[in-house]
């Protein structure tokens, strides 16, 4: 629609096109005929063509007017239906929402209160939860099979079609097997690990995660010796536990393994975020994300 064209002008045009009478159209729109005629004239000026032939014998559509009427005939009905649907009470209250989380993310730290609060206020909405790796989460969110995901900020920073908000900040950690002699140290620095073997999540699985860890090591004066690249964090932790190498991960992973030692890195954090597609039309998404964010505000 041209910048200067208004919905009111379209409504007036359709009213005249239907009745082919300016007086009758003005009455049907509850407006004075001069006002209606002025708006039609402005519409014709904006489009650059004449829409009606006016003569003593009556009003007729020009070829341009006939085309516009044919194309616009159902527009108002569509608009009014959309407005009626959007104004319905309890919109989205009988829907469903599918939520994805990173496969090793410790959701017990934050998700249960969000779910409890949401279910109390929206009992008619069913919820499905899935765990996936970095790449699968991204792909399933973009394909629409997941409505909302909880992941790490570096995974979606460059995705212009995704909206996200930070839920909390997590520290990054150096992770190693308890059989590694360095695990006995009280404090661990990057200077201590510069000669260690490293295992990484593959760059294909998490390009920004892979590059971020390399950049972190380089900031501390060394390039990591990468001996394995793994498809997911579960596999990575198994390799660390087996003593194949050490790794750098965010601290918010499920820690059920006593064979691993974690050393938090000072002054290095990563955001745990909630993300969803900008064009997702599922009304339950807005209800859920707004519920989570309002709870975050209350607790901040």
Short mmCIF file of N, CA and C in Angstrom, two decimals, residues 156-299:
data_model
loop_
_atom_site.label_atom_id
_atom_site.label_comp_id
_atom_site.label_asym_id
_atom_site.label_seq_id
_atom_site.Cartn_x
_atom_site.Cartn_y
_atom_site.Cartn_z
N UNK A 156 22.52 -17.37 19.11
CA UNK A 156 21.49 -16.67 18.33
C UNK A 156 21.78 -15.18 18.15
N UNK A 157 22.93 -14.68 18.55
CA UNK A 157 23.20 -13.25 18.44
C UNK A 157 23.10 -12.72 17.02
N UNK A 158 23.45 -13.52 16.02
CA UNK A 158 23.45 -13.05 14.63
C UNK A 158 22.17 -13.39 13.88
N UNK A 159 21.19 -13.92 14.56
CA UNK A 159 19.96 -14.35 13.90
C UNK A 159 18.92 -13.25 13.96
N UNK A 160 18.75 -12.52 12.85
CA UNK A 160 17.88 -11.36 12.85
C UNK A 160 16.41 -11.72 12.95
N UNK A 161 16.04 -12.96 12.62
CA UNK A 161 14.63 -13.37 12.68
C UNK A 161 14.24 -13.90 14.05
N UNK A 162 15.16 -13.85 15.01
CA UNK A 162 14.90 -14.39 16.34
C UNK A 162 14.90 -13.28 17.38
N UNK A 163 13.92 -13.34 18.27
CA UNK A 163 13.85 -12.43 19.42
C UNK A 163 14.33 -13.20 20.64
N UNK A 164 15.09 -12.55 21.50
CA UNK A 164 15.55 -13.26 22.70
C UNK A 164 15.72 -12.30 23.86
N UNK A 165 15.64 -12.86 25.07
CA UNK A 165 15.87 -12.10 26.30
C UNK A 165 16.74 -12.93 27.23
N UNK A 166 17.61 -12.24 27.95
CA UNK A 166 18.47 -12.92 28.91
C UNK A 166 17.69 -13.33 30.14
N UNK A 167 17.83 -14.60 30.53
CA UNK A 167 17.18 -15.12 31.73
C UNK A 167 18.11 -14.98 32.94
N UNK A 168 19.35 -15.37 32.77
CA UNK A 168 20.36 -15.13 33.81
C UNK A 168 21.75 -15.30 33.20
N UNK A 169 22.77 -14.90 33.93
CA UNK A 169 24.14 -15.01 33.46
C UNK A 169 24.82 -16.20 34.13
N UNK A 170 25.57 -16.95 33.32
CA UNK A 170 26.27 -18.12 33.81
C UNK A 170 27.78 -17.92 33.63
N UNK A 171 28.55 -18.39 34.60
CA UNK A 171 30.01 -18.32 34.49
C UNK A 171 30.51 -19.40 33.53
N UNK A 172 31.64 -19.17 32.89
CA UNK A 172 32.30 -20.23 32.15
C UNK A 172 33.26 -20.96 33.07
N UNK A 173 33.52 -22.23 32.76
CA UNK A 173 34.35 -23.08 33.64
C UNK A 173 35.34 -23.90 32.83
N UNK A 174 36.48 -24.15 33.46
CA UNK A 174 37.42 -25.14 32.95
C UNK A 174 37.01 -26.48 33.57
N UNK A 175 36.82 -27.49 32.72
CA UNK A 175 36.34 -28.80 33.19
C UNK A 175 37.41 -29.85 32.89
N UNK A 176 37.69 -30.68 33.88
CA UNK A 176 38.68 -31.72 33.67
C UNK A 176 38.34 -32.95 34.52
N UNK A 177 39.00 -34.05 34.22
CA UNK A 177 38.82 -35.27 35.00
C UNK A 177 39.52 -35.12 36.35
N UNK A 178 38.94 -35.76 37.35
CA UNK A 178 39.57 -35.74 38.68
C UNK A 178 40.89 -36.51 38.69
N UNK A 179 41.17 -37.27 37.63
CA UNK A 179 42.45 -37.97 37.53
C UNK A 179 43.56 -37.05 37.01
N UNK A 180 43.20 -35.90 36.51
CA UNK A 180 44.20 -34.94 36.05
C UNK A 180 44.89 -34.33 37.27
N UNK A 181 46.22 -34.30 37.32
CA UNK A 181 46.93 -33.73 38.47
C UNK A 181 46.53 -32.30 38.79
N UNK A 182 46.11 -31.55 37.76
CA UNK A 182 45.71 -30.15 37.98
C UNK A 182 44.42 -30.04 38.79
N UNK A 183 43.65 -31.12 38.83
CA UNK A 183 42.37 -31.06 39.53
C UNK A 183 42.54 -30.88 41.04
N UNK A 184 43.72 -31.14 41.56
CA UNK A 184 43.97 -30.98 42.99
C UNK A 184 44.26 -29.54 43.38
N UNK A 185 44.48 -28.68 42.40
CA UNK A 185 44.78 -27.29 42.71
C UNK A 185 43.54 -26.60 43.28
N UNK A 186 43.77 -25.67 44.17
CA UNK A 186 42.64 -24.92 44.74
C UNK A 186 42.13 -23.89 43.76
N UNK A 187 43.07 -23.22 43.11
CA UNK A 187 42.72 -22.25 42.08
C UNK A 187 43.47 -22.61 40.81
N UNK A 188 42.79 -22.43 39.69
CA UNK A 188 43.38 -22.78 38.41
C UNK A 188 43.35 -21.56 37.51
N UNK A 189 44.44 -21.30 36.81
CA UNK A 189 44.52 -20.18 35.88
C UNK A 189 44.78 -20.70 34.47
N UNK A 190 44.64 -19.83 33.49
CA UNK A 190 44.90 -20.22 32.11
C UNK A 190 46.37 -20.56 31.90
N UNK A 191 47.23 -19.97 32.71
CA UNK A 191 48.64 -20.30 32.61
C UNK A 191 48.88 -21.77 32.93
N UNK A 192 48.05 -22.33 33.82
CA UNK A 192 48.21 -23.73 34.22
C UNK A 192 47.80 -24.69 33.11
N UNK A 193 46.91 -24.28 32.22
CA UNK A 193 46.34 -25.23 31.26
C UNK A 193 46.83 -25.02 29.84
N UNK A 194 47.76 -24.12 29.62
CA UNK A 194 48.18 -23.80 28.26
C UNK A 194 48.79 -25.00 27.52
N UNK A 195 49.34 -25.94 28.25
CA UNK A 195 49.96 -27.11 27.60
C UNK A 195 49.07 -28.35 27.62
N UNK A 196 47.85 -28.20 28.09
CA UNK A 196 46.91 -29.32 28.16
C UNK A 196 46.29 -29.62 26.79
N UNK A 197 45.84 -30.87 26.60
CA UNK A 197 45.04 -31.22 25.43
C UNK A 197 43.59 -30.78 25.69
N UNK A 198 42.93 -30.33 24.63
CA UNK A 198 41.55 -29.85 24.74
C UNK A 198 40.61 -30.67 23.88
N UNK A 199 39.40 -30.85 24.38
CA UNK A 199 38.31 -31.40 23.56
C UNK A 199 37.27 -30.31 23.41
N UNK A 200 36.75 -30.17 22.18
CA UNK A 200 35.83 -29.09 21.84
C UNK A 200 34.53 -29.65 21.28
N UNK A 201 33.46 -28.88 21.41
CA UNK A 201 32.27 -29.09 20.59
C UNK A 201 32.67 -28.74 19.16
N UNK A 202 32.25 -29.52 18.18
CA UNK A 202 32.67 -29.28 16.80
C UNK A 202 32.17 -27.92 16.31
N UNK A 203 32.91 -27.36 15.38
CA UNK A 203 32.52 -26.05 14.85
C UNK A 203 31.21 -26.13 14.07
N UNK A 204 30.95 -27.27 13.45
CA UNK A 204 29.69 -27.46 12.74
C UNK A 204 28.51 -27.43 13.70
N UNK A 205 28.71 -27.97 14.90
CA UNK A 205 27.65 -28.02 15.91
C UNK A 205 27.38 -26.64 16.51
N UNK A 206 28.43 -25.89 16.79
CA UNK A 206 28.28 -24.56 17.40
C UNK A 206 29.43 -23.66 16.93
N UNK A 207 29.29 -23.05 15.77
CA UNK A 207 30.38 -22.22 15.23
C UNK A 207 30.84 -21.11 16.18
N UNK A 208 29.88 -20.41 16.76
CA UNK A 208 30.26 -19.30 17.64
C UNK A 208 30.81 -19.80 18.97
N UNK A 209 30.32 -20.94 19.45
CA UNK A 209 30.87 -21.52 20.67
C UNK A 209 32.31 -21.96 20.46
N UNK A 210 32.56 -22.62 19.36
CA UNK A 210 33.91 -23.08 19.01
C UNK A 210 34.86 -21.90 18.91
N UNK A 211 34.47 -20.88 18.13
CA UNK A 211 35.34 -19.72 17.94
C UNK A 211 35.52 -18.93 19.24
N UNK A 212 34.48 -18.91 20.07
CA UNK A 212 34.56 -18.16 21.32
C UNK A 212 35.59 -18.74 22.29
N UNK A 213 35.66 -20.06 22.38
CA UNK A 213 36.62 -20.68 23.29
C UNK A 213 38.05 -20.46 22.79
N UNK A 214 38.25 -20.55 21.49
CA UNK A 214 39.57 -20.28 20.92
C UNK A 214 39.99 -18.84 21.20
N UNK A 215 39.05 -17.90 21.02
CA UNK A 215 39.36 -16.49 21.29
C UNK A 215 39.70 -16.27 22.76
N UNK A 216 38.99 -16.97 23.66
CA UNK A 216 39.26 -16.84 25.09
C UNK A 216 40.67 -17.32 25.42
N UNK A 217 41.06 -18.43 24.82
CA UNK A 217 42.41 -18.94 25.06
C UNK A 217 43.46 -17.98 24.51
N UNK A 218 43.22 -17.46 23.33
CA UNK A 218 44.18 -16.54 22.73
C UNK A 218 44.32 -15.25 23.53
N UNK A 219 43.23 -14.83 24.15
CA UNK A 219 43.31 -13.66 25.02
C UNK A 219 44.27 -13.89 26.18
N UNK A 220 44.45 -15.16 26.55
CA UNK A 220 45.34 -15.51 27.66
C UNK A 220 46.69 -16.02 27.15
N UNK A 221 46.97 -15.75 25.88
CA UNK A 221 48.32 -15.95 25.38
C UNK A 221 48.67 -17.28 24.79
N UNK A 222 47.69 -18.12 24.45
CA UNK A 222 48.03 -19.40 23.83
C UNK A 222 46.91 -19.88 22.92
N UNK A 223 47.26 -20.78 22.01
CA UNK A 223 46.28 -21.44 21.15
C UNK A 223 46.05 -22.85 21.69
N UNK A 224 44.81 -23.25 21.93
CA UNK A 224 44.56 -24.57 22.53
C UNK A 224 44.93 -25.72 21.59
N UNK A 225 45.48 -26.77 22.14
CA UNK A 225 45.80 -27.97 21.38
C UNK A 225 44.55 -28.86 21.36
N UNK A 226 43.80 -28.78 20.27
CA UNK A 226 42.52 -29.50 20.18
C UNK A 226 42.76 -30.92 19.66
N UNK A 227 42.45 -31.91 20.49
CA UNK A 227 42.69 -33.31 20.10
C UNK A 227 41.41 -34.02 19.67
N UNK A 228 40.26 -33.48 20.05
CA UNK A 228 38.98 -34.06 19.63
C UNK A 228 37.95 -32.96 19.43
N UNK A 229 37.09 -33.15 18.41
CA UNK A 229 35.91 -32.30 18.25
C UNK A 229 34.69 -33.22 18.31
N UNK A 230 33.77 -32.92 19.20
CA UNK A 230 32.64 -33.81 19.47
C UNK A 230 31.31 -33.21 19.00
N UNK A 231 30.32 -34.06 18.71
CA UNK A 231 29.05 -33.58 18.17
C UNK A 231 28.09 -33.01 19.21
N UNK A 232 28.33 -33.26 20.50
CA UNK A 232 27.44 -32.74 21.54
C UNK A 232 28.18 -32.71 22.87
N UNK A 233 27.58 -32.03 23.84
CA UNK A 233 28.24 -31.85 25.13
C UNK A 233 28.33 -33.16 25.89
N UNK A 234 27.33 -34.03 25.74
CA UNK A 234 27.38 -35.32 26.41
C UNK A 234 28.62 -36.12 26.01
N UNK A 235 28.89 -36.15 24.71
CA UNK A 235 30.08 -36.85 24.23
C UNK A 235 31.35 -36.17 24.72
N UNK A 236 31.33 -34.84 24.73
CA UNK A 236 32.49 -34.09 25.20
C UNK A 236 32.81 -34.42 26.65
N UNK A 237 31.78 -34.47 27.50
CA UNK A 237 32.01 -34.76 28.92
C UNK A 237 32.54 -36.17 29.13
N UNK A 238 32.09 -37.11 28.30
CA UNK A 238 32.62 -38.48 28.39
C UNK A 238 34.12 -38.50 28.07
N UNK A 239 34.52 -37.72 27.08
CA UNK A 239 35.94 -37.65 26.73
C UNK A 239 36.75 -36.99 27.83
N UNK A 240 36.18 -35.94 28.43
CA UNK A 240 36.88 -35.28 29.54
C UNK A 240 37.02 -36.24 30.71
N UNK A 241 35.94 -36.94 31.02
CA UNK A 241 35.96 -37.90 32.12
C UNK A 241 37.00 -39.00 31.88
N UNK A 242 37.19 -39.37 30.63
CA UNK A 242 38.15 -40.42 30.28
C UNK A 242 39.59 -39.92 30.26
N UNK A 243 39.77 -38.62 30.47
CA UNK A 243 41.12 -38.07 30.51
C UNK A 243 41.70 -37.77 29.15
N UNK A 244 40.86 -37.76 28.10
CA UNK A 244 41.37 -37.47 26.76
C UNK A 244 41.79 -36.01 26.64
N UNK A 245 41.13 -35.14 27.38
CA UNK A 245 41.47 -33.72 27.35
C UNK A 245 40.60 -32.95 28.30
N UNK A 246 40.89 -31.66 28.43
CA UNK A 246 40.06 -30.79 29.25
C UNK A 246 39.19 -29.95 28.32
N UNK A 247 38.24 -29.20 28.89
CA UNK A 247 37.37 -28.37 28.06
C UNK A 247 36.97 -27.11 28.81
N UNK A 248 36.35 -26.19 28.08
CA UNK A 248 35.81 -24.96 28.66
C UNK A 248 34.33 -24.90 28.29
N UNK A 249 33.49 -24.85 29.31
CA UNK A 249 32.04 -24.87 29.13
C UNK A 249 31.40 -23.82 30.03
N UNK A 250 30.10 -23.57 29.79
CA UNK A 250 29.40 -22.72 30.75
C UNK A 250 29.10 -23.54 32.00
N UNK A 251 28.99 -22.85 33.13
CA UNK A 251 28.83 -23.54 34.41
C UNK A 251 27.45 -24.16 34.61
N UNK A 252 26.48 -23.74 33.80
CA UNK A 252 25.12 -24.21 34.00
C UNK A 252 24.86 -25.52 33.25
N UNK A 253 25.67 -26.52 33.54
CA UNK A 253 25.42 -27.86 32.99
C UNK A 253 25.09 -28.79 34.15
N UNK A 254 24.34 -29.83 33.83
CA UNK A 254 23.94 -30.78 34.88
C UNK A 254 25.18 -31.52 35.39
N UNK A 255 25.42 -31.42 36.69
CA UNK A 255 26.64 -31.99 37.27
C UNK A 255 26.31 -33.23 38.10
N UNK A 256 26.13 -34.33 37.42
CA UNK A 256 25.83 -35.58 38.12
C UNK A 256 27.05 -36.49 38.17
N UNK A 257 28.17 -35.99 37.66
CA UNK A 257 29.35 -36.83 37.54
C UNK A 257 30.43 -36.37 38.50
N UNK A 258 30.72 -37.20 39.52
CA UNK A 258 31.74 -36.84 40.51
C UNK A 258 33.16 -37.03 39.98
N UNK A 259 33.27 -37.56 38.74
CA UNK A 259 34.60 -37.77 38.15
C UNK A 259 35.12 -36.53 37.44
N UNK A 260 34.32 -35.45 37.49
CA UNK A 260 34.71 -34.21 36.83
C UNK A 260 34.94 -33.11 37.84
N UNK A 261 35.91 -32.25 37.58
CA UNK A 261 36.21 -31.10 38.43
C UNK A 261 35.99 -29.83 37.61
N UNK A 262 35.27 -28.87 38.19
CA UNK A 262 34.95 -27.61 37.51
C UNK A 262 35.66 -26.45 38.21
N UNK A 263 36.32 -25.61 37.42
CA UNK A 263 36.95 -24.40 37.94
C UNK A 263 36.32 -23.20 37.22
N UNK A 264 35.56 -22.40 37.95
CA UNK A 264 34.93 -21.24 37.32
C UNK A 264 35.97 -20.19 36.95
N UNK A 265 35.77 -19.58 35.78
CA UNK A 265 36.68 -18.57 35.28
C UNK A 265 36.17 -17.19 35.69
N UNK A 266 36.98 -16.44 36.37
CA UNK A 266 36.57 -15.11 36.80
C UNK A 266 36.44 -14.18 35.60
N UNK A 267 35.49 -13.27 35.68
CA UNK A 267 35.30 -12.22 34.68
C UNK A 267 34.99 -12.75 33.28
N UNK A 268 34.41 -13.93 33.21
CA UNK A 268 33.96 -14.42 31.91
C UNK A 268 32.60 -15.08 32.09
N UNK A 269 31.60 -14.51 31.42
CA UNK A 269 30.23 -14.98 31.58
C UNK A 269 29.58 -15.23 30.23
N UNK A 270 28.53 -16.02 30.24
CA UNK A 270 27.71 -16.23 29.06
C UNK A 270 26.25 -16.14 29.50
N UNK A 271 25.41 -15.54 28.66
CA UNK A 271 24.00 -15.37 29.00
C UNK A 271 23.19 -16.62 28.63
N UNK A 272 22.38 -17.07 29.56
CA UNK A 272 21.35 -18.07 29.25
C UNK A 272 20.12 -17.30 28.80
N UNK A 273 19.64 -17.60 27.59
CA UNK A 273 18.57 -16.79 27.01
C UNK A 273 17.36 -17.63 26.64
N UNK A 274 16.23 -16.95 26.57
CA UNK A 274 15.00 -17.51 26.03
C UNK A 274 14.80 -16.88 24.66
N UNK A 275 14.61 -17.71 23.62
CA UNK A 275 14.53 -17.20 22.26
C UNK A 275 13.32 -17.77 21.53
N UNK A 276 12.77 -16.95 20.61
CA UNK A 276 11.65 -17.40 19.79
C UNK A 276 11.67 -16.63 18.49
N UNK A 277 11.03 -17.18 17.45
CA UNK A 277 11.02 -16.53 16.15
C UNK A 277 10.11 -15.31 16.16
N UNK A 278 10.58 -14.26 15.51
CA UNK A 278 9.83 -13.00 15.46
C UNK A 278 8.47 -13.19 14.80
N UNK A 279 8.39 -14.06 13.80
CA UNK A 279 7.14 -14.21 13.05
C UNK A 279 6.30 -15.41 13.50
N UNK A 280 6.58 -15.96 14.67
CA UNK A 280 5.77 -17.05 15.19
C UNK A 280 4.39 -16.51 15.59
N UNK A 281 3.34 -17.04 14.97
CA UNK A 281 1.99 -16.52 15.19
C UNK A 281 1.23 -17.30 16.26
N UNK A 282 1.87 -18.27 16.89
CA UNK A 282 1.22 -19.02 17.97
C UNK A 282 0.99 -18.08 19.15
N UNK A 283 -0.28 -17.77 19.50
CA UNK A 283 -0.53 -16.82 20.60
C UNK A 283 -0.03 -17.32 21.95
N UNK A 284 0.13 -18.64 22.10
CA UNK A 284 0.63 -19.18 23.36
C UNK A 284 2.09 -18.78 23.60
N UNK A 285 2.82 -18.49 22.52
CA UNK A 285 4.22 -18.06 22.65
C UNK A 285 4.29 -16.73 23.39
N UNK A 286 3.44 -15.79 22.99
CA UNK A 286 3.42 -14.49 23.67
C UNK A 286 3.02 -14.64 25.13
N UNK A 287 2.04 -15.50 25.39
CA UNK A 287 1.62 -15.71 26.78
C UNK A 287 2.77 -16.27 27.61
N UNK A 288 3.49 -17.26 27.06
CA UNK A 288 4.56 -17.88 27.82
C UNK A 288 5.74 -16.93 28.01
N UNK A 289 6.20 -16.30 26.94
CA UNK A 289 7.37 -15.43 27.06
C UNK A 289 7.08 -14.23 27.96
N UNK A 290 5.88 -13.68 27.85
CA UNK A 290 5.52 -12.56 28.73
C UNK A 290 5.44 -13.01 30.18
N UNK A 291 4.96 -14.24 30.40
CA UNK A 291 4.88 -14.77 31.76
C UNK A 291 6.27 -14.92 32.35
N UNK A 292 7.21 -15.47 31.57
CA UNK A 292 8.58 -15.65 32.05
C UNK A 292 9.23 -14.31 32.33
N UNK A 293 9.08 -13.36 31.41
CA UNK A 293 9.74 -12.07 31.57
C UNK A 293 9.16 -11.27 32.72
N UNK A 294 7.84 -11.36 32.93
CA UNK A 294 7.24 -10.65 34.05
C UNK A 294 7.72 -11.22 35.37
N UNK A 295 7.92 -12.53 35.42
CA UNK A 295 8.44 -13.15 36.63
C UNK A 295 9.88 -12.74 36.87
N UNK A 296 10.64 -12.60 35.77
CA UNK A 296 12.01 -12.15 35.89
C UNK A 296 12.07 -10.75 36.49
N UNK A 297 11.16 -9.87 36.03
CA UNK A 297 11.12 -8.49 36.53
C UNK A 297 10.78 -8.49 38.01
N UNK A 298 9.83 -9.32 38.41
CA UNK A 298 9.43 -9.40 39.83
C UNK A 298 10.60 -9.83 40.71
N UNK A 299 11.43 -10.76 40.18
CA UNK A 299 12.51 -11.30 40.98
C UNK A 299 13.81 -10.51 40.89
#
